[in-house]
């Protein structure tokens, strides 16, 4: 196959996007739909998820929504099966589902620790376990894991989140080594602060005025927070022919926030 036409080019390919009801997941699903992919959106929020899928279809894309708790093995299996049944294959998996709990280890409840690690890390294992055999049977594919700048550098009162995103970075590298022979590329994106509902929820968790919190988040070389659409573009790159020789990579998209770290 020519280098210009790898198996994981978005146009005509089948993609699963988790956390697709809002934020980075939603922006990614919408972008993939515009680029010609057949998209399976997954989220626990059926109302918003169905609305996003309808919007993609209304704009000429092909998309379906499947309610799934990505921390459950049965839901991960059903999600991959639905993609295969509906569209006949699976070529791209975007693990974008994530949660944040702003707390130190002494403040954090055990249940919150478990939830953050389950959504942010275990879900990648569960979805990838189901997706990789299907991708391999189709001739290869691309997995993109959404980590964070706080997977590369620590942050204040975010112990579980930092631990989980650091795990995502190294899990990505390990998977890239294991599944390269299957022609499956595995990469991760590390966004900086991005204007999503999750970012705004941090202000509430920290009991800070939202405008002050967002102003502090914008203190980086580019002087602003990112948009979900900007992160989605980096995910599209890693799913596309443009990155056909890229695997095991960590792409930082943070407006220069880590440049001096």
PDB file of C-alpha atoms in Angstrom:
ATOM      1  CA  UNK A   1       0.000   0.000   0.000  1.00  0.00           C
ATOM      2  CA  UNK A   2       1.324   3.445  -0.870  1.00  0.00           C
ATOM      3  CA  UNK A   3       2.573   5.615   1.959  1.00  0.00           C
ATOM      4  CA  UNK A   4       0.078   8.287   0.881  1.00  0.00           C
ATOM      5  CA  UNK A   5      -2.830   5.920   1.539  1.00  0.00           C
ATOM      6  CA  UNK A   6      -2.317   4.145   4.881  1.00  0.00           C
ATOM      7  CA  UNK A   7      -5.093   2.019   6.303  1.00  0.00           C
ATOM      8  CA  UNK A   8      -6.000   4.629   8.941  1.00  0.00           C
ATOM      9  CA  UNK A   9      -6.764   7.608   6.711  1.00  0.00           C
ATOM     10  CA  UNK A  10      -9.943   9.259   8.114  1.00  0.00           C
ATOM     11  CA  UNK A  11     -11.940   9.460   4.880  1.00  0.00           C
ATOM     12  CA  UNK A  12     -14.167   6.391   4.640  1.00  0.00           C
ATOM     13  CA  UNK A  13     -12.738   4.874   7.810  1.00  0.00           C
ATOM     14  CA  UNK A  14     -14.566   3.886  10.971  1.00  0.00           C
ATOM     15  CA  UNK A  15     -13.741   5.625  14.241  1.00  0.00           C
ATOM     16  CA  UNK A  16     -14.883   5.300  17.847  1.00  0.00           C
ATOM     17  CA  UNK A  17     -14.628   8.444  19.965  1.00  0.00           C
ATOM     18  CA  UNK A  18     -15.246   8.171  23.707  1.00  0.00           C
ATOM     19  CA  UNK A  19     -16.315  11.107  25.838  1.00  0.00           C
ATOM     20  CA  UNK A  20     -18.003  12.360  22.676  1.00  0.00           C
ATOM     21  CA  UNK A  21     -20.902  14.281  24.245  1.00  0.00           C
ATOM     22  CA  UNK A  22     -18.842  17.352  25.121  1.00  0.00           C
ATOM     23  CA  UNK A  23     -15.441  19.012  25.122  1.00  0.00           C
ATOM     24  CA  UNK A  24     -12.536  17.518  23.210  1.00  0.00           C
ATOM     25  CA  UNK A  25     -14.405  14.289  22.429  1.00  0.00           C
ATOM     26  CA  UNK A  26     -17.296  16.183  20.860  1.00  0.00           C
ATOM     27  CA  UNK A  27     -15.013  18.422  18.807  1.00  0.00           C
ATOM     28  CA  UNK A  28     -13.110  15.346  17.595  1.00  0.00           C
ATOM     29  CA  UNK A  29     -16.249  13.457  16.594  1.00  0.00           C
ATOM     30  CA  UNK A  30     -17.544  16.496  14.714  1.00  0.00           C
ATOM     31  CA  UNK A  31     -14.226  17.016  12.915  1.00  0.00           C
ATOM     32  CA  UNK A  32     -13.957  13.349  11.964  1.00  0.00           C
ATOM     33  CA  UNK A  33     -17.495  13.487  10.610  1.00  0.00           C
ATOM     34  CA  UNK A  34     -16.635  16.487   8.439  1.00  0.00           C
ATOM     35  CA  UNK A  35     -13.520  14.680   7.201  1.00  0.00           C
ATOM     36  CA  UNK A  36     -15.557  11.727   5.961  1.00  0.00           C
ATOM     37  CA  UNK A  37     -15.076   9.192   8.742  1.00  0.00           C
ATOM     38  CA  UNK A  38     -17.915   7.000   9.969  1.00  0.00           C
ATOM     39  CA  UNK A  39     -18.067   7.832  13.661  1.00  0.00           C
ATOM     40  CA  UNK A  40     -19.377   5.918  16.654  1.00  0.00           C
ATOM     41  CA  UNK A  41     -19.830   8.351  19.536  1.00  0.00           C
ATOM     42  CA  UNK A  42     -19.676   6.951  23.068  1.00  0.00           C
ATOM     43  CA  UNK A  43     -20.601   8.648  26.330  1.00  0.00           C
ATOM     44  CA  UNK A  44     -22.699   8.166  29.455  1.00  0.00           C
ATOM     45  CA  UNK A  45     -24.728  11.280  28.570  1.00  0.00           C
ATOM     46  CA  UNK A  46     -27.308   9.991  26.123  1.00  0.00           C
ATOM     47  CA  UNK A  47     -29.099  13.312  25.640  1.00  0.00           C
ATOM     48  CA  UNK A  48     -26.018  15.266  24.573  1.00  0.00           C
ATOM     49  CA  UNK A  49     -24.451  12.317  22.779  1.00  0.00           C
ATOM     50  CA  UNK A  50     -27.508  11.698  20.622  1.00  0.00           C
ATOM     51  CA  UNK A  51     -27.690  15.414  19.842  1.00  0.00           C
ATOM     52  CA  UNK A  52     -24.074  15.494  18.650  1.00  0.00           C
ATOM     53  CA  UNK A  53     -24.631  12.435  16.453  1.00  0.00           C
ATOM     54  CA  UNK A  54     -27.733  14.027  14.899  1.00  0.00           C
ATOM     55  CA  UNK A  55     -25.782  17.214  14.220  1.00  0.00           C
ATOM     56  CA  UNK A  56     -23.034  15.301  12.424  1.00  0.00           C
ATOM     57  CA  UNK A  57     -25.607  13.509  10.274  1.00  0.00           C
ATOM     58  CA  UNK A  58     -27.444  16.769   9.558  1.00  0.00           C
ATOM     59  CA  UNK A  59     -24.211  18.160   8.124  1.00  0.00           C
ATOM     60  CA  UNK A  60     -23.754  15.201   5.789  1.00  0.00           C
ATOM     61  CA  UNK A  61     -21.658  12.916   7.996  1.00  0.00           C
ATOM     62  CA  UNK A  62     -22.241   9.357   9.134  1.00  0.00           C
ATOM     63  CA  UNK A  63     -22.501   8.905  12.887  1.00  0.00           C
ATOM     64  CA  UNK A  64     -24.279   6.902  15.544  1.00  0.00           C
ATOM     65  CA  UNK A  65     -24.356   7.248  19.309  1.00  0.00           C
ATOM     66  CA  UNK A  66     -23.921   4.349  21.709  1.00  0.00           C
ATOM     67  CA  UNK A  67     -24.356   4.916  25.419  1.00  0.00           C
ATOM     68  CA  UNK A  68     -21.397   3.311  27.167  1.00  0.00           C
ATOM     69  CA  UNK A  69     -19.719   3.416  30.552  1.00  0.00           C
ATOM     70  CA  UNK A  70     -16.150   2.959  29.378  1.00  0.00           C
ATOM     71  CA  UNK A  71     -15.067   1.650  32.785  1.00  0.00           C
ATOM     72  CA  UNK A  72     -17.141  -1.509  32.218  1.00  0.00           C
ATOM     73  CA  UNK A  73     -15.759  -4.383  30.152  1.00  0.00           C
ATOM     74  CA  UNK A  74     -19.202  -5.352  28.845  1.00  0.00           C
ATOM     75  CA  UNK A  75     -19.833  -1.822  27.583  1.00  0.00           C
ATOM     76  CA  UNK A  76     -16.423  -1.675  25.882  1.00  0.00           C
ATOM     77  CA  UNK A  77     -17.126  -4.975  24.142  1.00  0.00           C
ATOM     78  CA  UNK A  78     -20.589  -3.839  23.045  1.00  0.00           C
ATOM     79  CA  UNK A  79     -19.227  -0.544  21.713  1.00  0.00           C
ATOM     80  CA  UNK A  80     -16.667  -2.222  19.472  1.00  0.00           C
ATOM     81  CA  UNK A  81     -19.236  -4.777  18.330  1.00  0.00           C
ATOM     82  CA  UNK A  82     -21.657  -1.972  17.430  1.00  0.00           C
ATOM     83  CA  UNK A  83     -19.017  -0.251  15.310  1.00  0.00           C
ATOM     84  CA  UNK A  84     -18.269  -3.474  13.467  1.00  0.00           C
ATOM     85  CA  UNK A  85     -21.939  -4.330  12.950  1.00  0.00           C
ATOM     86  CA  UNK A  86     -22.953  -0.839  11.826  1.00  0.00           C
ATOM     87  CA  UNK A  87     -19.979   0.062   9.629  1.00  0.00           C
ATOM     88  CA  UNK A  88     -18.213  -3.244   8.978  1.00  0.00           C
ATOM     89  CA  UNK A  89     -14.807  -2.481  10.497  1.00  0.00           C
ATOM     90  CA  UNK A  90     -12.881  -0.345  12.980  1.00  0.00           C
ATOM     91  CA  UNK A  91      -9.811   1.682  12.068  1.00  0.00           C
ATOM     92  CA  UNK A  92      -9.492   4.500  14.632  1.00  0.00           C
ATOM     93  CA  UNK A  93     -10.060   4.602  18.394  1.00  0.00           C
ATOM     94  CA  UNK A  94      -9.924   7.920  20.236  1.00  0.00           C
ATOM     95  CA  UNK A  95      -9.858   7.444  24.009  1.00  0.00           C
ATOM     96  CA  UNK A  96     -11.050  10.886  25.080  1.00  0.00           C
ATOM     97  CA  UNK A  97     -13.270  10.122  28.084  1.00  0.00           C
ATOM     98  CA  UNK A  98     -11.903  11.718  31.240  1.00  0.00           C
ATOM     99  CA  UNK A  99     -12.748  13.075  34.669  1.00  0.00           C
ATOM    100  CA  UNK A 100     -10.991  15.457  37.045  1.00  0.00           C
ATOM    101  CA  UNK A 101     -10.962  15.611  40.835  1.00  0.00           C
ATOM    102  CA  UNK A 102      -9.001  18.538  42.276  1.00  0.00           C
ATOM    103  CA  UNK A 103      -7.585  17.282  45.576  1.00  0.00           C
ATOM    104  CA  UNK A 104      -4.383  16.286  47.323  1.00  0.00           C
ATOM    105  CA  UNK A 105      -3.891  12.683  48.388  1.00  0.00           C
ATOM    106  CA  UNK A 106      -4.921  13.584  51.937  1.00  0.00           C
ATOM    107  CA  UNK A 107      -8.107  15.297  50.752  1.00  0.00           C
ATOM    108  CA  UNK A 108      -9.067  12.697  48.170  1.00  0.00           C
ATOM    109  CA  UNK A 109     -11.685  10.062  48.917  1.00  0.00           C
ATOM    110  CA  UNK A 110     -10.767   6.527  47.903  1.00  0.00           C
ATOM    111  CA  UNK A 111     -13.864   6.346  45.722  1.00  0.00           C
ATOM    112  CA  UNK A 112     -12.719   9.438  43.804  1.00  0.00           C
ATOM    113  CA  UNK A 113      -9.242   7.973  43.318  1.00  0.00           C
ATOM    114  CA  UNK A 114     -10.798   4.794  41.940  1.00  0.00           C
ATOM    115  CA  UNK A 115     -13.144   6.716  39.646  1.00  0.00           C
ATOM    116  CA  UNK A 116     -10.404   8.913  38.154  1.00  0.00           C
ATOM    117  CA  UNK A 117      -8.110   5.950  37.478  1.00  0.00           C
ATOM    118  CA  UNK A 118     -10.977   3.901  36.054  1.00  0.00           C
ATOM    119  CA  UNK A 119     -12.225   6.540  33.616  1.00  0.00           C
ATOM    120  CA  UNK A 120      -8.845   7.959  32.631  1.00  0.00           C
ATOM    121  CA  UNK A 121      -6.740   4.772  32.445  1.00  0.00           C
ATOM    122  CA  UNK A 122      -8.725   1.557  32.802  1.00  0.00           C
ATOM    123  CA  UNK A 123     -11.066   2.613  30.004  1.00  0.00           C
ATOM    124  CA  UNK A 124      -8.135   2.767  27.575  1.00  0.00           C
ATOM    125  CA  UNK A 125      -7.176  -0.787  28.489  1.00  0.00           C
ATOM    126  CA  UNK A 126     -10.755  -2.040  28.145  1.00  0.00           C
ATOM    127  CA  UNK A 127     -11.469  -0.343  24.811  1.00  0.00           C
ATOM    128  CA  UNK A 128      -8.086  -1.185  23.324  1.00  0.00           C
ATOM    129  CA  UNK A 129      -8.385  -4.824  24.367  1.00  0.00           C
ATOM    130  CA  UNK A 130     -11.549  -5.083  22.285  1.00  0.00           C
ATOM    131  CA  UNK A 131     -10.519  -2.804  19.430  1.00  0.00           C
ATOM    132  CA  UNK A 132      -7.039  -4.095  18.620  1.00  0.00           C
ATOM    133  CA  UNK A 133      -8.068  -7.542  17.282  1.00  0.00           C
ATOM    134  CA  UNK A 134     -10.707  -5.905  15.082  1.00  0.00           C
ATOM    135  CA  UNK A 135      -8.237  -3.312  13.800  1.00  0.00           C
ATOM    136  CA  UNK A 136      -5.617  -5.967  13.128  1.00  0.00           C
ATOM    137  CA  UNK A 137      -8.141  -7.969  11.115  1.00  0.00           C
ATOM    138  CA  UNK A 138      -8.819  -4.853   9.010  1.00  0.00           C
ATOM    139  CA  UNK A 139      -5.097  -4.434   8.260  1.00  0.00           C
ATOM    140  CA  UNK A 140      -4.153  -1.921  10.948  1.00  0.00           C
ATOM    141  CA  UNK A 141      -5.302   1.322  12.476  1.00  0.00           C
ATOM    142  CA  UNK A 142      -4.628   4.153  14.864  1.00  0.00           C
ATOM    143  CA  UNK A 143      -5.309   4.606  18.568  1.00  0.00           C
ATOM    144  CA  UNK A 144      -5.090   8.086  20.042  1.00  0.00           C
ATOM    145  CA  UNK A 145      -5.160   8.467  23.821  1.00  0.00           C
ATOM    146  CA  UNK A 146      -5.936  11.859  25.325  1.00  0.00           C
ATOM    147  CA  UNK A 147      -3.524  12.464  28.201  1.00  0.00           C
ATOM    148  CA  UNK A 148      -2.645  15.917  29.582  1.00  0.00           C
ATOM    149  CA  UNK A 149       0.201  18.301  30.220  1.00  0.00           C
ATOM    150  CA  UNK A 150      -0.225  17.103  33.780  1.00  0.00           C
ATOM    151  CA  UNK A 151       0.818  13.672  32.571  1.00  0.00           C
ATOM    152  CA  UNK A 152       4.272  15.162  32.004  1.00  0.00           C
ATOM    153  CA  UNK A 153       4.505  17.663  34.872  1.00  0.00           C
ATOM    154  CA  UNK A 154       2.779  17.748  38.244  1.00  0.00           C
ATOM    155  CA  UNK A 155      -0.009  20.110  39.212  1.00  0.00           C
ATOM    156  CA  UNK A 156      -1.422  21.486  42.442  1.00  0.00           C
ATOM    157  CA  UNK A 157      -4.272  19.598  44.112  1.00  0.00           C
ATOM    158  CA  UNK A 158      -4.639  17.139  41.234  1.00  0.00           C
ATOM    159  CA  UNK A 159      -2.905  14.025  42.543  1.00  0.00           C
ATOM    160  CA  UNK A 160      -5.193  11.381  41.051  1.00  0.00           C
ATOM    161  CA  UNK A 161      -5.510  13.206  37.741  1.00  0.00           C
ATOM    162  CA  UNK A 162      -1.732  13.613  37.377  1.00  0.00           C
ATOM    163  CA  UNK A 163      -1.193   9.962  38.273  1.00  0.00           C
ATOM    164  CA  UNK A 164      -3.763   8.847  35.727  1.00  0.00           C
ATOM    165  CA  UNK A 165      -2.477  10.990  32.882  1.00  0.00           C
ATOM    166  CA  UNK A 166       1.131   9.995  33.547  1.00  0.00           C
ATOM    167  CA  UNK A 167      -0.048   6.411  33.238  1.00  0.00           C
ATOM    168  CA  UNK A 168      -1.685   7.197  29.904  1.00  0.00           C
ATOM    169  CA  UNK A 169       1.590   8.542  28.500  1.00  0.00           C
ATOM    170  CA  UNK A 170       3.531   5.361  29.319  1.00  0.00           C
ATOM    171  CA  UNK A 171       0.654   3.018  28.481  1.00  0.00           C
ATOM    172  CA  UNK A 172       0.643   4.634  25.040  1.00  0.00           C
ATOM    173  CA  UNK A 173       4.331   3.883  24.548  1.00  0.00           C
ATOM    174  CA  UNK A 174       3.973   0.283  25.716  1.00  0.00           C
ATOM    175  CA  UNK A 175       1.031  -0.305  23.391  1.00  0.00           C
ATOM    176  CA  UNK A 176       2.923   1.204  20.476  1.00  0.00           C
ATOM    177  CA  UNK A 177       5.728  -1.300  21.001  1.00  0.00           C
ATOM    178  CA  UNK A 178       3.399  -4.268  21.381  1.00  0.00           C
ATOM    179  CA  UNK A 179       1.080  -3.576  18.459  1.00  0.00           C
ATOM    180  CA  UNK A 180       3.316  -1.997  15.843  1.00  0.00           C
ATOM    181  CA  UNK A 181       3.705  -5.417  14.205  1.00  0.00           C
ATOM    182  CA  UNK A 182      -0.084  -5.399  13.718  1.00  0.00           C
ATOM    183  CA  UNK A 183       0.262  -2.080  11.824  1.00  0.00           C
ATOM    184  CA  UNK A 184      -1.544  -0.340  14.670  1.00  0.00           C
ATOM    185  CA  UNK A 185      -0.119   3.029  15.637  1.00  0.00           C
ATOM    186  CA  UNK A 186      -0.659   4.263  19.201  1.00  0.00           C
ATOM    187  CA  UNK A 187      -0.033   7.882  20.156  1.00  0.00           C
ATOM    188  CA  UNK A 188      -1.225  10.343  22.758  1.00  0.00           C
ATOM    189  CA  UNK A 189      -2.098  14.013  22.847  1.00  0.00           C
ATOM    190  CA  UNK A 190      -1.273  16.085  25.929  1.00  0.00           C
ATOM    191  CA  UNK A 191      -3.522  19.140  25.904  1.00  0.00           C
ATOM    192  CA  UNK A 192      -2.963  22.112  28.111  1.00  0.00           C
ATOM    193  CA  UNK A 193      -5.903  23.923  29.708  1.00  0.00           C
ATOM    194  CA  UNK A 194      -8.706  23.815  27.156  1.00  0.00           C
ATOM    195  CA  UNK A 195     -12.051  25.603  27.381  1.00  0.00           C
ATOM    196  CA  UNK A 196     -14.291  22.652  28.145  1.00  0.00           C
ATOM    197  CA  UNK A 197     -16.971  21.947  30.756  1.00  0.00           C
ATOM    198  CA  UNK A 198     -14.381  19.910  32.676  1.00  0.00           C
ATOM    199  CA  UNK A 199     -11.987  22.858  32.887  1.00  0.00           C
ATOM    200  CA  UNK A 200     -14.748  25.136  34.141  1.00  0.00           C
ATOM    201  CA  UNK A 201     -15.784  22.537  36.706  1.00  0.00           C
ATOM    202  CA  UNK A 202     -12.339  22.839  38.280  1.00  0.00           C
ATOM    203  CA  UNK A 203     -13.126  26.384  39.385  1.00  0.00           C
ATOM    204  CA  UNK A 204     -16.126  25.068  41.273  1.00  0.00           C
ATOM    205  CA  UNK A 205     -14.103  22.258  42.838  1.00  0.00           C
ATOM    206  CA  UNK A 206     -11.457  24.747  43.973  1.00  0.00           C
ATOM    207  CA  UNK A 207     -14.114  27.255  45.095  1.00  0.00           C
ATOM    208  CA  UNK A 208     -12.679  29.969  42.861  1.00  0.00           C
ATOM    209  CA  UNK A 209     -14.542  32.485  40.693  1.00  0.00           C
ATOM    210  CA  UNK A 210     -14.642  31.061  37.177  1.00  0.00           C
ATOM    211  CA  UNK A 211     -13.286  34.198  35.508  1.00  0.00           C
ATOM    212  CA  UNK A 212     -10.293  34.310  37.848  1.00  0.00           C
ATOM    213  CA  UNK A 213      -9.624  30.622  37.340  1.00  0.00           C
ATOM    214  CA  UNK A 214      -9.713  30.933  33.534  1.00  0.00           C
ATOM    215  CA  UNK A 215      -7.487  34.000  33.629  1.00  0.00           C
ATOM    216  CA  UNK A 216      -4.882  32.061  35.611  1.00  0.00           C
ATOM    217  CA  UNK A 217      -5.157  29.136  33.160  1.00  0.00           C
ATOM    218  CA  UNK A 218      -4.358  31.525  30.292  1.00  0.00           C
ATOM    219  CA  UNK A 219      -0.961  32.459  31.746  1.00  0.00           C
ATOM    220  CA  UNK A 220       1.181  30.735  29.149  1.00  0.00           C
ATOM    221  CA  UNK A 221       3.256  31.999  26.190  1.00  0.00           C
ATOM    222  CA  UNK A 222       0.270  32.242  23.826  1.00  0.00           C
ATOM    223  CA  UNK A 223      -1.724  34.054  26.510  1.00  0.00           C
ATOM    224  CA  UNK A 224      -4.929  32.010  26.321  1.00  0.00           C
ATOM    225  CA  UNK A 225      -6.445  28.602  26.911  1.00  0.00           C
ATOM    226  CA  UNK A 226      -6.983  26.249  23.998  1.00  0.00           C
ATOM    227  CA  UNK A 227     -10.196  25.372  22.219  1.00  0.00           C
ATOM    228  CA  UNK A 228     -11.545  21.828  21.850  1.00  0.00           C
ATOM    229  CA  UNK A 229     -11.346  22.274  18.087  1.00  0.00           C
ATOM    230  CA  UNK A 230      -7.596  22.915  18.276  1.00  0.00           C
ATOM    231  CA  UNK A 231      -7.033  19.710  20.220  1.00  0.00           C
ATOM    232  CA  UNK A 232      -9.270  17.842  17.774  1.00  0.00           C
ATOM    233  CA  UNK A 233      -7.024  18.933  14.906  1.00  0.00           C
ATOM    234  CA  UNK A 234      -4.028  17.333  16.606  1.00  0.00           C
ATOM    235  CA  UNK A 235      -6.012  14.114  17.093  1.00  0.00           C
ATOM    236  CA  UNK A 236      -7.013  14.159  13.428  1.00  0.00           C
ATOM    237  CA  UNK A 237      -3.338  14.465  12.485  1.00  0.00           C
ATOM    238  CA  UNK A 238      -2.486  11.356  14.502  1.00  0.00           C
ATOM    239  CA  UNK A 239      -5.373   9.444  12.903  1.00  0.00           C
ATOM    240  CA  UNK A 240      -4.467  10.458   9.370  1.00  0.00           C
ATOM    241  CA  UNK A 241      -2.033   9.688   6.595  1.00  0.00           C
ATOM    242  CA  UNK A 242      -0.008  12.737   7.603  1.00  0.00           C
ATOM    243  CA  UNK A 243       1.349  10.826  10.624  1.00  0.00           C
ATOM    244  CA  UNK A 244       1.852   7.428   8.988  1.00  0.00           C
ATOM    245  CA  UNK A 245       5.357   6.964  10.508  1.00  0.00           C
ATOM    246  CA  UNK A 246       4.437   8.277  13.970  1.00  0.00           C
ATOM    247  CA  UNK A 247       3.800   5.872  16.843  1.00  0.00           C
ATOM    248  CA  UNK A 248       4.562   5.922  20.553  1.00  0.00           C
ATOM    249  CA  UNK A 249       4.650   9.712  20.416  1.00  0.00           C
ATOM    250  CA  UNK A 250       3.432  12.302  22.916  1.00  0.00           C
ATOM    251  CA  UNK A 251       2.133  15.433  21.209  1.00  0.00           C
ATOM    252  CA  UNK A 252       1.944  18.416  23.566  1.00  0.00           C
ATOM    253  CA  UNK A 253      -0.712  20.942  22.521  1.00  0.00           C
ATOM    254  CA  UNK A 254      -0.709  23.552  25.273  1.00  0.00           C
ATOM    255  CA  UNK A 255       0.083  27.022  23.977  1.00  0.00           C
ATOM    256  CA  UNK A 256       3.592  26.754  25.376  1.00  0.00           C
ATOM    257  CA  UNK A 257       2.541  25.998  28.945  1.00  0.00           C
ATOM    258  CA  UNK A 258       5.254  23.357  29.414  1.00  0.00           C
ATOM    259  CA  UNK A 259       7.876  25.136  27.328  1.00  0.00           C
ATOM    260  CA  UNK A 260       9.751  26.336  30.379  1.00  0.00           C
ATOM    261  CA  UNK A 261       9.203  23.255  32.507  1.00  0.00           C
TER     262      UNK A 261
END
